[in-house]
Amino acid sequence: MLMIKKILFFLLIVIFSSCATKKEKLTFSRFIINDAKGRTEIKVEENGTIYISDNLIGLVDKEGTISTKHGTVLAEIMENDFVIDGNGNELVQIDKNGAVENSAGESITWSETGELLKDNQPIGLKIFPANRDSFQTASILLYLHLAIK
């Protein structure tokens, strides 16, 4: 009986340690980003499925990988909040609150009500619901959407 308990204990340690190898880098829940006219720009489902203008385009996972619907890795968020492309090149740094400084030195942030701001001025995009946990993911997807567009 003691031997069985030891084996079970060992198996539990192995299972927990293998689960711990995948680190959650992004937190998000279902959200929609609308433009000033109320049109949906980006929609993310609870499972990470990404739609742009109602077209399925890919998937984002909590480990920080953004891939196309065909499985091609577009980008990944690293531990230091840098976004790298599928080839490993650094693109931009976006912090946990979704804040980024663009190449012109302008600060891009989210307001508490979910408005996207450039130097504290609304720029016509809004996230619903305004959940701070989704701001980093929303900023990454917006960056990629605008860079690829």
PDB file of C-alpha atoms in Angstrom:
ATOM      1  CA  MET A   1       0.000   0.000   0.000  1.00  0.00           C
ATOM      2  CA  LEU A   2       2.825   2.407   0.846  1.00  0.00           C
ATOM      3  CA  MET A   3       4.451   1.673  -2.528  1.00  0.00           C
ATOM      4  CA  ILE A   4       1.211   2.525  -4.382  1.00  0.00           C
ATOM      5  CA  LYS A   5       0.958   5.856  -2.526  1.00  0.00           C
ATOM      6  CA  LYS A   6       4.554   6.683  -3.467  1.00  0.00           C
ATOM      7  CA  ILE A   7       3.900   5.859  -7.115  1.00  0.00           C
ATOM      8  CA  LEU A   8       0.721   7.955  -7.164  1.00  0.00           C
ATOM      9  CA  PHE A   9       2.533  10.847  -5.504  1.00  0.00           C
ATOM     10  CA  PHE A  10       5.339  10.624  -8.079  1.00  0.00           C
ATOM     11  CA  LEU A  11       2.798  10.564 -10.943  1.00  0.00           C
ATOM     12  CA  LEU A  12       1.037  13.639  -9.561  1.00  0.00           C
ATOM     13  CA  ILE A  13       4.332  15.532  -9.385  1.00  0.00           C
ATOM     14  CA  VAL A  14       5.121  14.591 -12.999  1.00  0.00           C
ATOM     15  CA  ILE A  15       1.659  15.654 -14.180  1.00  0.00           C
ATOM     16  CA  PHE A  16       1.761  19.007 -12.357  1.00  0.00           C
ATOM     17  CA  SER A  17       5.273  19.793 -13.558  1.00  0.00           C
ATOM     18  CA  SER A  18       4.381  18.993 -17.182  1.00  0.00           C
ATOM     19  CA  CYS A  19       1.324  21.272 -16.959  1.00  0.00           C
ATOM     20  CA  ALA A  20       3.476  24.054 -15.577  1.00  0.00           C
ATOM     21  CA  THR A  21       5.753  24.111 -18.636  1.00  0.00           C
ATOM     22  CA  LYS A  22       3.193  26.075 -20.688  1.00  0.00           C
ATOM     23  CA  LYS A  23       3.156  29.554 -19.209  1.00  0.00           C
ATOM     24  CA  GLU A  24       0.126  31.728 -19.724  1.00  0.00           C
ATOM     25  CA  LYS A  25       1.361  34.991 -21.235  1.00  0.00           C
ATOM     26  CA  LEU A  26      -1.956  36.515 -22.302  1.00  0.00           C
ATOM     27  CA  THR A  27      -5.222  36.890 -20.468  1.00  0.00           C
ATOM     28  CA  PHE A  28      -8.385  37.695 -22.356  1.00  0.00           C
ATOM     29  CA  SER A  29     -12.054  36.958 -22.583  1.00  0.00           C
ATOM     30  CA  ARG A  30     -14.442  37.400 -25.487  1.00  0.00           C
ATOM     31  CA  PHE A  31     -14.242  40.950 -26.875  1.00  0.00           C
ATOM     32  CA  ILE A  32     -15.155  43.084 -29.860  1.00  0.00           C
ATOM     33  CA  ILE A  33     -13.341  46.160 -31.160  1.00  0.00           C
ATOM     34  CA  ASN A  34     -15.641  48.581 -32.990  1.00  0.00           C
ATOM     35  CA  ASP A  35     -14.788  51.657 -35.038  1.00  0.00           C
ATOM     36  CA  ALA A  36     -16.423  55.065 -34.511  1.00  0.00           C
ATOM     37  CA  LYS A  37     -19.376  54.067 -36.739  1.00  0.00           C
ATOM     38  CA  GLY A  38     -20.009  50.922 -34.694  1.00  0.00           C
ATOM     39  CA  ARG A  39     -18.647  48.523 -37.300  1.00  0.00           C
ATOM     40  CA  THR A  40     -16.823  45.511 -35.900  1.00  0.00           C
ATOM     41  CA  GLU A  41     -13.118  45.616 -36.725  1.00  0.00           C
ATOM     42  CA  ILE A  42     -11.929  42.644 -34.654  1.00  0.00           C
ATOM     43  CA  LYS A  43     -13.827  40.021 -32.697  1.00  0.00           C
ATOM     44  CA  VAL A  44     -12.208  37.438 -30.423  1.00  0.00           C
ATOM     45  CA  GLU A  45     -14.184  34.535 -29.003  1.00  0.00           C
ATOM     46  CA  GLU A  46     -13.593  33.021 -25.567  1.00  0.00           C
ATOM     47  CA  ASN A  47     -11.570  30.191 -27.180  1.00  0.00           C
ATOM     48  CA  GLY A  48      -9.275  32.693 -28.967  1.00  0.00           C
ATOM     49  CA  THR A  49     -10.823  32.465 -32.439  1.00  0.00           C
ATOM     50  CA  ILE A  50     -10.178  35.769 -34.254  1.00  0.00           C
ATOM     51  CA  TYR A  51     -12.529  37.371 -36.770  1.00  0.00           C
ATOM     52  CA  ILE A  52     -11.894  40.515 -38.793  1.00  0.00           C
ATOM     53  CA  SER A  53     -15.022  41.975 -40.397  1.00  0.00           C
ATOM     54  CA  ASP A  54     -16.820  38.648 -39.738  1.00  0.00           C
ATOM     55  CA  ASN A  55     -14.107  36.653 -41.563  1.00  0.00           C
ATOM     56  CA  LEU A  56     -12.318  33.934 -39.613  1.00  0.00           C
ATOM     57  CA  ILE A  57      -8.632  34.782 -39.791  1.00  0.00           C
ATOM     58  CA  GLY A  58      -6.919  32.881 -37.006  1.00  0.00           C
ATOM     59  CA  LEU A  59      -6.420  32.049 -33.384  1.00  0.00           C
ATOM     60  CA  VAL A  60      -4.770  33.573 -30.330  1.00  0.00           C
ATOM     61  CA  ASP A  61      -3.937  31.360 -27.369  1.00  0.00           C
ATOM     62  CA  LYS A  62      -3.216  32.150 -23.750  1.00  0.00           C
ATOM     63  CA  GLU A  63       0.418  31.064 -24.246  1.00  0.00           C
ATOM     64  CA  GLY A  64       0.795  34.150 -26.456  1.00  0.00           C
ATOM     65  CA  THR A  65       0.832  32.699 -29.979  1.00  0.00           C
ATOM     66  CA  ILE A  66      -1.185  34.292 -32.778  1.00  0.00           C
ATOM     67  CA  SER A  67      -1.617  32.086 -35.831  1.00  0.00           C
ATOM     68  CA  THR A  68      -3.577  32.127 -39.086  1.00  0.00           C
ATOM     69  CA  LYS A  69      -6.564  29.847 -39.646  1.00  0.00           C
ATOM     70  CA  HIS A  70      -4.118  27.590 -41.521  1.00  0.00           C
ATOM     71  CA  GLY A  71      -1.801  27.307 -38.500  1.00  0.00           C
ATOM     72  CA  THR A  72       0.980  29.642 -39.680  1.00  0.00           C
ATOM     73  CA  VAL A  73       2.438  31.546 -36.717  1.00  0.00           C
ATOM     74  CA  LEU A  74       2.068  35.291 -37.284  1.00  0.00           C
ATOM     75  CA  ALA A  75       3.409  36.496 -33.960  1.00  0.00           C
ATOM     76  CA  GLU A  76       4.133  35.618 -30.367  1.00  0.00           C
ATOM     77  CA  ILE A  77       4.301  37.658 -27.169  1.00  0.00           C
ATOM     78  CA  MET A  78       7.458  37.104 -25.166  1.00  0.00           C
ATOM     79  CA  GLU A  79       8.015  37.283 -21.391  1.00  0.00           C
ATOM     80  CA  ASN A  80       9.333  40.872 -21.745  1.00  0.00           C
ATOM     81  CA  ASP A  81       6.119  41.955 -23.574  1.00  0.00           C
ATOM     82  CA  PHE A  82       7.869  42.205 -26.954  1.00  0.00           C
ATOM     83  CA  VAL A  83       5.857  40.902 -29.880  1.00  0.00           C
ATOM     84  CA  ILE A  84       7.933  38.907 -32.347  1.00  0.00           C
ATOM     85  CA  ASP A  85       6.893  37.805 -35.812  1.00  0.00           C
ATOM     86  CA  GLY A  86       6.877  34.222 -37.073  1.00  0.00           C
ATOM     87  CA  ASN A  87      10.571  34.557 -37.992  1.00  0.00           C
ATOM     88  CA  GLY A  88      11.603  35.728 -34.516  1.00  0.00           C
ATOM     89  CA  ASN A  89      12.026  39.433 -35.382  1.00  0.00           C
ATOM     90  CA  GLU A  90      10.979  41.934 -32.698  1.00  0.00           C
ATOM     91  CA  LEU A  91       8.050  44.073 -33.835  1.00  0.00           C
ATOM     92  CA  VAL A  92       6.857  46.152 -30.890  1.00  0.00           C
ATOM     93  CA  GLN A  93       6.601  46.111 -27.103  1.00  0.00           C
ATOM     94  CA  ILE A  94       3.042  46.144 -25.719  1.00  0.00           C
ATOM     95  CA  ASP A  95       2.647  46.068 -21.956  1.00  0.00           C
ATOM     96  CA  LYS A  96       0.056  44.134 -19.913  1.00  0.00           C
ATOM     97  CA  ASN A  97      -2.330  47.121 -20.061  1.00  0.00           C
ATOM     98  CA  GLY A  98      -2.122  47.264 -23.862  1.00  0.00           C
ATOM     99  CA  ALA A  99      -0.001  50.419 -23.880  1.00  0.00           C
ATOM    100  CA  VAL A 100       2.521  50.987 -26.650  1.00  0.00           C
ATOM    101  CA  GLU A 101       4.633  53.863 -27.883  1.00  0.00           C
ATOM    102  CA  ASN A 102       4.487  54.129 -31.668  1.00  0.00           C
ATOM    103  CA  SER A 103       7.414  55.023 -33.930  1.00  0.00           C
ATOM    104  CA  ALA A 104       6.442  58.706 -33.760  1.00  0.00           C
ATOM    105  CA  GLY A 105       6.790  58.643 -29.967  1.00  0.00           C
ATOM    106  CA  GLU A 106       3.031  58.871 -29.386  1.00  0.00           C
ATOM    107  CA  SER A 107       1.540  56.932 -26.477  1.00  0.00           C
ATOM    108  CA  ILE A 108      -1.257  54.513 -27.422  1.00  0.00           C
ATOM    109  CA  THR A 109      -3.343  53.365 -24.431  1.00  0.00           C
ATOM    110  CA  TRP A 110      -6.821  52.164 -23.470  1.00  0.00           C
ATOM    111  CA  SER A 111      -9.113  54.234 -21.265  1.00  0.00           C
ATOM    112  CA  GLU A 112     -11.031  52.665 -18.374  1.00  0.00           C
ATOM    113  CA  THR A 113     -14.154  52.786 -20.571  1.00  0.00           C
ATOM    114  CA  GLY A 114     -12.408  50.898 -23.391  1.00  0.00           C
ATOM    115  CA  GLU A 115     -11.605  53.729 -25.790  1.00  0.00           C
ATOM    116  CA  LEU A 116      -8.298  53.554 -27.640  1.00  0.00           C
ATOM    117  CA  LEU A 117      -6.348  56.755 -27.028  1.00  0.00           C
ATOM    118  CA  LYS A 118      -3.391  58.361 -28.764  1.00  0.00           C
ATOM    119  CA  ASP A 119      -1.708  60.848 -26.437  1.00  0.00           C
ATOM    120  CA  ASN A 120      -4.884  60.722 -24.291  1.00  0.00           C
ATOM    121  CA  GLN A 121      -7.185  61.611 -27.219  1.00  0.00           C
ATOM    122  CA  PRO A 122      -9.793  59.109 -28.545  1.00  0.00           C
ATOM    123  CA  ILE A 123      -8.977  57.761 -32.003  1.00  0.00           C
ATOM    124  CA  GLY A 124     -12.314  56.145 -32.821  1.00  0.00           C
ATOM    125  CA  LEU A 125     -11.855  52.540 -31.689  1.00  0.00           C
ATOM    126  CA  LYS A 126     -13.507  50.988 -28.659  1.00  0.00           C
ATOM    127  CA  ILE A 127     -13.340  47.560 -27.029  1.00  0.00           C
ATOM    128  CA  PHE A 128     -16.413  45.914 -25.552  1.00  0.00           C
ATOM    129  CA  PRO A 129     -16.529  44.831 -22.835  1.00  0.00           C
ATOM    130  CA  ALA A 130     -13.888  47.184 -21.428  1.00  0.00           C
ATOM    131  CA  ASN A 131     -12.016  44.436 -19.620  1.00  0.00           C
ATOM    132  CA  ARG A 132      -8.459  45.395 -18.696  1.00  0.00           C
ATOM    133  CA  ASP A 133      -7.428  41.725 -18.973  1.00  0.00           C
ATOM    134  CA  SER A 134      -8.105  41.872 -22.726  1.00  0.00           C
ATOM    135  CA  PHE A 135      -6.303  45.163 -23.462  1.00  0.00           C
ATOM    136  CA  GLN A 136      -2.869  43.645 -24.243  1.00  0.00           C
ATOM    137  CA  THR A 137      -4.358  41.013 -26.561  1.00  0.00           C
ATOM    138  CA  ALA A 138      -6.523  43.666 -28.259  1.00  0.00           C
ATOM    139  CA  SER A 139      -3.505  45.944 -28.824  1.00  0.00           C
ATOM    140  CA  ILE A 140      -1.443  43.100 -30.282  1.00  0.00           C
ATOM    141  CA  LEU A 141      -4.218  42.127 -32.692  1.00  0.00           C
ATOM    142  CA  LEU A 142      -4.817  45.741 -33.709  1.00  0.00           C
ATOM    143  CA  TYR A 143      -1.104  46.228 -34.319  1.00  0.00           C
ATOM    144  CA  LEU A 144      -0.918  43.104 -36.486  1.00  0.00           C
ATOM    145  CA  HIS A 145      -4.147  43.986 -38.311  1.00  0.00           C
ATOM    146  CA  LEU A 146      -2.933  47.477 -39.170  1.00  0.00           C
ATOM    147  CA  ALA A 147       0.587  46.309 -40.050  1.00  0.00           C
ATOM    148  CA  ILE A 148      -0.684  43.604 -42.411  1.00  0.00           C
ATOM    149  CA  LYS A 149      -3.628  45.603 -43.868  1.00  0.00           C
TER     150      LYS A 149
END
